[in-house]
Amino acid sequence: MAVPLWVVGLKGASILDFKVDGDGEGVEEGQGFIFLFLSPATFASESDHKYQVDDPVKLWVNKVGPYNNPQETYNYYILPFCHPAGDPAHKWGGLGEVLGGNELIDSLVDIKFRKNVDKSLICRLDLTAEKIKQFKDAIENSYWFEFFMGFVGELHPDKNSDNNKHVLYTHKSITVKYNNDQIIHVNLSQETPKPLEDGKTLDMTYSVKWVPTNITFGRRFDVYLDYPFFEHQIHWFSIFNSFMMVIFLTGLVSMILMRTLRNDYAKYAREDDDLETLERDVSEESGWKLVHGDVFRPPQNLVLLSAVVGTGAQLASLVLLVILLAIVGTLYVGRGAIVTTFIVCYALTSFISGYVNGGMYSRHGGKSWIKSMILAASLFPFMCFGIGFILNTIAIFYGSLAAIPFGTMVVVFVIWAFISFPLGLLGTVVGRNWSGAPNNPCRVKTIPRPIPEKKWYLTPSVVSMMGGLLPFGSIFIEMYFVFTSFWNYKVYYVYGFMLLVFLILIIVTVCVTIVGTYFLLNAENYHWQWTSFFSAASTAVYVYFYSIYYYYVKTKMSGFFQTSFYFGYTLMFCLGLGILCGAVGYLGSNLFVRRIYRNIKCD
């Protein structure tokens, strides 16, 4: 459970997160700055995190890295700071924290609850040419570290030359605010900059001041949330704009269903012996009715389509569940809680993937259901594993904390192998037996009907690419806030907005895909299954294009490490988004197609 901290550094301000565990151990994470971990040696209540006067409080250090490259992080002691004597204690958090690349090391700085400390020595740092080079490289690349808020040092103009002078902050002033026996937040500042000179010894010092506050423990996290940013007027306007798009599209689909199709039904059902009238009706018939003998023909690569539709249905349920849990449980408070929740919920919702996949594959007459079952259970995890393996190899090469430890990999694999995979198999068997019976409204003809050539804008490829524009437009603004929270040290907490945007995305995707499917069938092209999937999945293509724009325009990221992580993680996100939207689009189109062919006469 996290406690919010407002930390003000010498060169600016940032919101930090102070986390207190059941044993009182705390973590503070900042806007590209530092983690402060305060912990009493005695046990504090997990529910109220209460301290006694003079309880020892541990100060933990975490990681260091370039401020503009959030994922490029390294062990704190990769820089020649004061290293505690002996073998300091290490602390690993939960699954989500480990995947986030956190490794906590006890700094052994002496801090006690509500006990002020005047300027006190941490250690004496003997500067050498090698140490100075490391510090200079860190300063020039704006390295931040999670310990207190601030940068490693600064470049000051040198009066004696045109070059800048490197200075290192040597004093850490820690102000801890508390309410009775509970820590509320911490104010940290860096002081006493000293120039880096070979052979010089620097005294690294710290001071601690405890200040009472009226802020309650329950409101401790409010200072961590950027209300002006996330609740800006443009955010509300984007929701309203997307809502208007939903009204327009649902009206368009309703018009197709209630007016166009009704007229089509009336003409198609009319029995007229007059040859001229019959010829006129035939010439005026809509093209979708002419392909009733082929529209339910099994699609190509049925195994793959069933697997991605099943996976997409699972991801849609997963996202909805995680958002609801985040709203109810304020998951942004706990470090890594969202990632942990996502992994556990993914495993538990694997039954949905298997059920949808098994039912769909059997309804279309699929015979290799075991192959379909295994593919659906392993498709998305293996895609993520492939991307993650490449990124992990890069992180290991750079010696970064972003590298996932082998033990954590084993834990994730065990969750997939013993929870996710069996539930997926069970869902496939249940879906195959409960909803796998063919129930097509029209009989499939033996010989496929030839597809006439149509204008370029009615081809499946064009319909597919155009289908993602409106869904992307409905989430465009929200993508900016999501990207900013993930890549620019913002804490995303407006999950109510996310829920609305997600529901709008689902509705817009279904409506757009139905319209695209209707146009395609009117062009007498009955290959609607894959087209409806790609029409909705193309939303992810536009999101990826937007991520390229965001990278070059909105961030200052650089270097192979950060670039690979940015586009690798974005690719993983877009693959999931594409499968999710594609499944929603296909399922919506499937209901639409069955609905319109249910009321026509079929031979």
XYZ file of C-alpha atoms in Angstrom, residues 76-577:
502
model
C 22.107 2.693 -8.009
C 25.683 1.771 -7.152
C 26.774 1.653 -10.780
C 27.856 5.219 -9.950
C 30.591 5.594 -7.317
C 28.342 6.877 -4.537
C 28.882 6.023 -0.893
C 28.554 2.263 -0.783
C 27.483 0.747 2.557
C 30.067 -1.478 4.192
C 29.578 -5.214 4.056
C 26.722 -6.844 2.175
C 23.682 -4.546 2.433
C 20.193 -6.042 2.507
C 18.332 -6.369 -0.762
C 14.566 -6.252 -1.117
C 12.456 -7.508 -4.010
C 8.858 -6.392 -4.280
C 5.948 -8.200 -5.864
C 5.753 -9.543 -9.393
C 4.764 -6.192 -10.896
C 7.625 -4.367 -9.152
C 10.200 -6.872 -10.355
C 8.906 -6.638 -13.929
C 9.258 -2.874 -13.545
C 12.981 -3.294 -12.905
C 13.191 -2.392 -9.215
C 15.975 -3.640 -6.953
C 16.014 -2.108 -3.494
C 19.273 -1.891 -1.543
C 19.583 -0.776 2.069
C 21.598 2.459 2.200
C 22.274 1.912 5.942
C 21.630 5.619 6.573
C 20.581 6.031 10.209
C 17.013 7.423 10.409
C 14.560 7.070 13.302
C 10.902 7.985 13.402
C 10.320 11.604 14.571
C 13.995 12.039 15.482
C 15.608 15.058 13.851
C 19.141 14.720 12.543
C 21.414 17.694 12.058
C 24.018 17.598 9.350
C 25.519 14.149 9.617
C 28.182 12.364 7.615
C 27.271 9.461 5.327
C 30.801 8.854 4.056
C 33.814 10.587 2.566
C 34.053 10.231 -1.185
C 37.598 10.188 -2.576
C 37.487 11.421 -6.146
C 39.640 9.768 -8.799
C 39.844 10.347 -12.541
C 37.705 7.267 -13.173
C 35.028 8.329 -10.674
C 34.974 11.858 -12.057
C 34.477 10.497 -15.575
C 31.516 8.401 -14.401
C 29.917 11.360 -12.643
C 30.516 13.677 -15.623
C 28.887 11.206 -18.018
C 25.931 10.896 -15.669
C 25.574 14.665 -15.273
C 25.799 15.318 -18.998
C 23.068 12.730 -19.650
C 20.832 14.162 -16.905
C 20.925 11.010 -14.799
C 18.296 10.739 -12.075
C 18.189 8.171 -9.314
C 15.564 6.884 -6.941
C 16.765 7.874 -3.519
C 15.934 11.529 -3.159
C 14.492 13.892 -5.676
C 17.077 15.468 -7.930
C 19.699 14.879 -10.534
C 23.164 13.490 -9.908
C 24.683 16.903 -10.395
C 24.692 19.921 -12.680
C 26.669 21.766 -15.299
C 27.579 25.240 -14.047
C 29.166 27.899 -16.271
C 32.896 28.221 -15.630
C 34.021 31.834 -15.336
C 37.560 30.943 -16.321
C 36.707 29.160 -19.568
C 33.992 28.650 -22.168
C 33.305 25.147 -20.853
C 30.801 24.127 -18.208
C 31.918 22.983 -14.765
C 30.570 19.710 -13.364
C 29.304 19.899 -9.787
C 28.018 17.104 -7.562
C 25.385 17.562 -4.852
C 26.837 16.389 -1.563
C 24.050 17.041 0.961
C 20.609 15.431 1.138
C 18.076 17.345 3.204
C 15.139 15.085 4.090
C 11.958 16.548 5.560
C 9.385 13.929 6.576
C 5.811 14.998 7.310
C 3.768 12.830 9.642
C 0.307 12.745 11.175
C 0.487 11.289 14.681
C 2.114 7.894 14.155
C 1.823 7.652 10.357
C 4.117 8.986 7.641
C 2.261 11.162 5.117
C 4.841 12.519 2.674
C 8.468 13.536 2.318
C 10.146 16.688 1.078
C 13.695 16.210 -0.182
C 16.177 18.722 -1.519
C 19.744 18.603 -2.791
C 22.195 21.084 -1.452
C 25.889 21.946 -1.257
C 27.101 21.477 -4.845
C 30.831 20.798 -5.007
C 33.042 20.775 -8.128
C 34.466 17.471 -9.354
C 38.250 17.661 -9.015
C 40.700 14.786 -9.179
C 42.178 13.876 -5.801
C 39.636 15.868 -3.826
C 37.627 14.313 -0.956
C 33.928 15.193 -0.666
C 31.913 14.824 2.526
C 28.571 13.221 1.588
C 26.099 14.317 4.276
C 22.412 14.190 5.110
C 19.948 15.726 7.541
C 16.455 14.668 8.632
C 13.660 16.895 9.899
C 10.255 15.641 11.058
C 7.285 18.020 10.649
C 3.684 17.364 11.781
C 0.856 17.821 9.251
C -2.951 17.751 9.282
C -3.195 15.702 6.092
C -4.864 12.393 6.865
C -3.395 9.043 5.933
C -6.356 8.363 3.641
C -5.647 11.529 1.607
C -1.899 10.958 1.420
C -1.903 10.097 -2.274
C -3.705 13.223 -3.502
C -0.424 15.101 -3.913
C 0.754 12.376 -6.281
C -2.045 13.004 -8.774
C -1.781 15.670 -11.449
C -5.354 16.939 -11.561
C -4.771 19.883 -13.945
C -3.139 17.544 -16.490
C -5.537 14.613 -16.552
C -8.736 16.538 -15.916
C -7.990 19.264 -18.399
C -10.850 20.660 -20.455
C -9.523 18.969 -23.597
C -9.933 15.593 -21.879
C -13.623 16.229 -21.228
C -14.053 17.568 -24.752
C -12.548 14.395 -26.229
C -15.024 12.260 -24.296
C -17.904 14.396 -25.555
C -16.575 14.262 -29.112
C -16.282 10.484 -28.989
C -19.770 10.209 -27.541
C -21.176 12.212 -30.457
C -19.369 9.856 -32.827
C -21.095 6.935 -31.122
C -24.501 8.549 -31.609
C -23.778 9.158 -35.306
C -22.537 5.638 -35.990
C -25.292 3.885 -34.074
C -27.794 6.002 -35.988
C -26.154 5.006 -39.260
C -26.239 1.309 -38.388
C -29.852 1.616 -37.238
C -30.763 3.238 -40.545
C -29.183 0.330 -42.424
C -31.011 -2.222 -40.313
C -34.388 -0.525 -40.068
C -34.735 1.187 -43.442
C -32.435 -0.215 -46.102
C -32.737 -3.818 -45.045
C -36.480 -3.546 -44.519
C -36.907 -2.355 -48.090
C -34.596 -5.102 -49.285
C -36.640 -7.700 -47.429
C -39.880 -6.404 -48.918
C -38.553 -6.578 -52.477
C -36.917 -9.940 -51.984
C -40.030 -11.536 -50.493
C -42.360 -10.188 -53.203
C -43.657 -12.872 -55.519
C -44.695 -11.392 -58.841
C -45.466 -13.377 -61.955
C -45.014 -10.368 -64.178
C -41.699 -10.969 -66.008
C -40.944 -7.293 -66.465
C -41.527 -6.533 -62.811
C -39.470 -9.555 -61.853
C -36.591 -8.485 -64.078
C -36.777 -4.976 -62.679
C -36.740 -6.279 -59.100
C -33.820 -8.565 -59.855
C -31.855 -5.687 -61.351
C -32.663 -3.537 -58.306
C -31.824 -6.183 -55.742
C -29.052 -5.406 -53.349
C -25.932 -7.458 -53.851
C -25.839 -8.851 -50.310
C -28.824 -11.138 -50.980
C -27.167 -12.716 -53.999
C -24.360 -14.231 -51.918
C -26.554 -15.940 -49.319
C -25.243 -19.333 -50.487
C -21.616 -18.370 -49.800
C -21.698 -15.895 -46.929
C -21.430 -18.650 -44.316
C -18.682 -20.515 -46.109
C -15.828 -21.329 -43.678
C -13.081 -18.683 -43.940
C -9.545 -19.454 -44.954
C -7.126 -20.221 -42.087
C -10.036 -21.039 -39.785
C -7.682 -22.248 -37.051
C -5.872 -18.906 -36.885
C -9.053 -16.816 -37.133
C -10.706 -18.778 -34.333
C -7.598 -18.385 -32.172
C -7.283 -14.609 -32.628
C -11.024 -14.057 -32.125
C -10.932 -16.114 -28.941
C -7.832 -14.269 -27.720
C -9.405 -10.923 -28.562
C -12.556 -11.785 -26.633
C -10.379 -12.662 -23.653
C -8.404 -9.413 -23.916
C -11.617 -7.359 -24.112
C -12.912 -9.039 -20.942
C -9.499 -8.643 -19.321
C -9.228 -4.914 -20.004
C -12.758 -4.299 -18.740
C -12.062 -6.321 -15.578
C -8.741 -4.595 -14.841
C -10.249 -1.132 -15.356
C -13.098 -1.948 -12.970
C -10.651 -3.311 -10.393
C -8.498 -0.188 -10.785
C -11.540 2.020 -10.184
C -12.692 0.057 -7.145
C -9.285 -0.691 -5.672
C -7.242 2.393 -6.687
C -4.505 0.166 -8.066
C -2.353 3.155 -8.972
C -1.484 3.423 -5.275
C 0.584 0.229 -5.236
C 3.774 -0.042 -7.235
C 3.401 -2.682 -9.934
C -0.160 -3.482 -8.831
C -1.563 -2.907 -12.327
C 0.980 -5.254 -13.924
C 0.399 -7.946 -11.299
C -3.379 -7.634 -11.645
C -3.112 -7.815 -15.426
C -1.048 -11.016 -15.340
C -3.262 -12.772 -12.782
C -6.505 -11.702 -14.487
C -5.147 -12.775 -17.868
C -4.576 -16.265 -16.506
C -8.043 -16.412 -14.942
C -9.833 -15.167 -18.085
C -8.176 -17.736 -20.347
C -11.367 -19.791 -20.152
C -13.092 -17.101 -22.258
C -10.502 -17.408 -25.005
C -10.878 -21.171 -25.152
C -14.678 -21.041 -25.071
C -15.007 -18.540 -27.931
C -12.315 -20.286 -29.961
C -13.760 -23.783 -29.483
C -17.308 -22.774 -30.295
C -16.362 -20.779 -33.385
C -14.030 -23.438 -34.759
C -16.578 -26.242 -34.341
C -19.485 -24.234 -35.824
C -17.510 -23.812 -39.027
C -16.796 -27.518 -39.284
C -13.195 -27.493 -38.101
C -11.656 -30.915 -37.528
C -8.238 -30.163 -35.983
C -9.679 -28.828 -32.746
C -6.630 -29.820 -30.676
C -4.431 -27.652 -32.886
C -6.918 -24.805 -32.522
C -7.019 -25.298 -28.753
C -3.232 -25.110 -28.335
C -2.910 -22.130 -30.688
C -5.561 -20.109 -28.868
C -3.983 -20.831 -25.477
C -0.460 -19.871 -26.515
C -0.783 -17.307 -29.336
C -0.683 -14.010 -27.446
C 1.649 -15.164 -24.609
C 4.192 -16.414 -27.132
C 3.983 -13.185 -29.141
C 4.690 -11.215 -25.964
C 7.429 -13.669 -25.009
C 9.144 -13.228 -28.389
C 9.192 -9.436 -28.088
C 10.110 -9.605 -24.404
C 12.975 -12.016 -25.108
C 14.541 -9.593 -27.587
C 14.142 -6.631 -25.218
C 15.453 -8.669 -22.299
C 18.536 -9.622 -24.303
C 19.192 -5.934 -25.009
C 18.705 -5.055 -21.319
C 21.125 -7.798 -20.239
C 23.690 -6.565 -22.766
C 23.433 -3.041 -21.311
C 23.464 -4.341 -17.725
C 20.144 -2.630 -17.027
C 17.690 -3.333 -14.216
C 15.036 -3.518 -16.943
C 16.259 -7.079 -17.559
C 13.732 -9.513 -16.095
C 15.350 -11.912 -13.601
C 15.241 -15.605 -14.451
C 13.239 -16.384 -11.321
C 10.532 -13.952 -12.360
C 10.396 -15.559 -15.797
C 9.852 -18.906 -14.112
C 7.018 -17.470 -11.993
C 5.268 -16.013 -15.065
C 5.735 -19.286 -16.961
C 4.284 -21.279 -14.063
C 1.236 -18.988 -13.954
C 0.717 -19.547 -17.679
C 1.466 -23.290 -17.675
C -0.584 -24.263 -14.609
C -3.427 -21.718 -14.681
C -3.802 -19.997 -18.051
C -3.108 -22.944 -20.351
C -5.363 -25.479 -18.542
C -8.219 -22.967 -18.345
C -7.823 -22.288 -22.076
C -8.008 -25.994 -22.827
C -11.042 -26.408 -20.593
C -12.763 -23.460 -22.275
C -12.144 -24.955 -25.714
C -13.683 -28.279 -24.731
C -16.711 -26.588 -23.163
C -17.194 -24.231 -26.113
C -16.858 -27.063 -28.608
C -19.572 -29.079 -26.887
C -21.941 -26.334 -25.785
C -21.863 -23.861 -28.671
C -20.160 -25.754 -31.488
C -23.241 -26.950 -33.393
C -23.651 -25.343 -36.854
C -26.611 -22.939 -36.928
C -26.241 -21.038 -40.182
C -29.454 -19.349 -41.412
C -28.607 -20.226 -45.037
C -27.259 -23.410 -46.545
C -23.771 -23.145 -48.044
C -23.672 -24.000 -51.752
C -21.209 -26.552 -53.058
C -19.665 -24.381 -55.750
C -18.405 -20.963 -54.649
C -19.958 -17.987 -56.409
C -17.499 -15.880 -58.462
C -16.803 -12.457 -56.975
C -17.328 -9.649 -59.502
C -14.784 -6.880 -59.832
C -15.765 -3.713 -58.043
C -14.360 -0.223 -57.661
C -11.167 0.131 -55.654
C -12.847 1.590 -52.566
C -14.990 -1.547 -52.171
C -12.037 -3.947 -52.069
C -11.330 -5.749 -48.761
C -7.920 -4.092 -48.310
C -9.338 -0.569 -48.590
C -12.324 -1.411 -46.369
C -9.912 -2.849 -43.813
C -7.652 0.197 -43.678
C -10.516 2.682 -43.622
C -12.279 0.776 -40.853
C -9.705 1.748 -38.217
C -9.881 5.506 -38.712
C -12.987 6.261 -36.673
C -12.128 3.923 -33.762
C -8.680 5.517 -33.611
C -10.296 8.956 -33.662
C -12.431 7.986 -30.679
C -9.366 7.110 -28.548
C -6.845 9.550 -30.019
C -6.820 11.991 -27.086
C -6.808 9.218 -24.491
C -3.761 7.684 -26.178
C -1.869 10.881 -25.449
C -2.646 10.648 -21.730
C -1.845 6.923 -21.607
C 1.458 7.384 -23.424
C 2.382 10.346 -21.244
C 1.667 8.443 -18.039
C 3.744 5.473 -19.204
C 6.707 7.289 -20.749
C 6.833 10.637 -18.934
C 6.538 9.893 -15.206
C 2.857 10.752 -14.873
C 0.581 8.670 -12.643
C -2.540 7.638 -14.530
C -5.483 7.572 -12.161
C -8.537 8.617 -14.239
C -9.761 5.088 -14.861
C -13.320 6.381 -15.088
C -12.265 8.205 -18.252
C -10.576 5.051 -19.486
C -13.728 2.999 -18.906
C -15.830 5.450 -20.914
C -13.284 5.569 -23.722
C -13.029 1.771 -23.793
C -16.790 1.365 -24.052
C -16.892 4.025 -26.774
C -14.107 2.201 -28.614
C -16.079 -1.059 -28.495
C -19.276 0.558 -29.786
C -17.540 2.540 -32.537
C -15.564 -0.522 -33.621
C -18.696 -2.674 -33.882
C -20.630 0.000 -35.775
C -17.834 0.769 -38.239
C -17.195 -2.905 -38.902
C -20.891 -3.581 -39.506
C -21.056 -0.749 -42.035
C -17.906 -2.018 -43.751
C -19.290 -5.563 -43.861
C -22.569 -4.319 -45.337
C -20.734 -2.452 -48.107
C -18.577 -5.485 -48.805
C -21.567 -7.829 -49.072
C -23.357 -5.327 -51.298
C -20.341 -5.571 -53.572
C -21.122 -9.331 -53.692
C -17.904 -10.189 -51.872
C -18.669 -12.849 -49.269
C -15.168 -12.948 -47.728
C -16.303 -10.823 -44.832
C -14.786 -12.753 -41.920
C -11.140 -11.753 -42.236
C -12.119 -8.361 -43.659
C -14.243 -7.558 -40.600
C -11.376 -8.631 -38.343
C -8.741 -6.555 -40.128
C -11.118 -3.618 -40.523
C -11.298 -3.322 -36.739
C -7.709 -4.425 -36.082
C -6.357 -1.641 -38.309
C -7.052 0.702 -35.379
C -3.812 -0.590 -33.876
C -1.913 0.369 -37.045
C -2.943 4.003 -36.593
C -2.043 3.857 -32.898
C 1.438 2.641 -33.834
C 1.795 5.461 -36.366
C 0.780 7.856 -33.612
C 3.412 6.351 -31.309
C 6.081 7.217 -33.890
C 4.855 10.818 -33.936
C 4.768 10.870 -30.126
C 8.320 9.553 -29.877
C 9.860 12.202 -32.112
C 7.684 15.170 -31.154
C 6.634 14.688 -27.520
C 9.677 13.014 -25.971
C 13.422 13.509 -25.799
C 14.280 9.819 -25.802
C 17.472 8.733 -27.481
C 19.812 5.800 -27.833
C 19.341 2.255 -29.069
C 18.317 0.936 -25.647
C 15.408 3.311 -25.055
C 14.328 3.306 -28.716
C 14.113 -0.477 -28.809
C 12.196 -0.598 -25.537
C 9.805 2.156 -26.616
C 8.891 0.625 -29.957
C 9.068 -2.932 -28.597
C 6.607 -2.294 -25.787
C 4.423 -0.208 -28.092
C 4.389 -3.060 -30.606
C 3.314 -5.440 -27.852
C 0.538 -3.048 -26.840
C -0.628 -2.538 -30.422
C -0.688 -6.285 -31.121
C -2.963 -6.759 -28.139
C -5.113 -3.787 -29.146
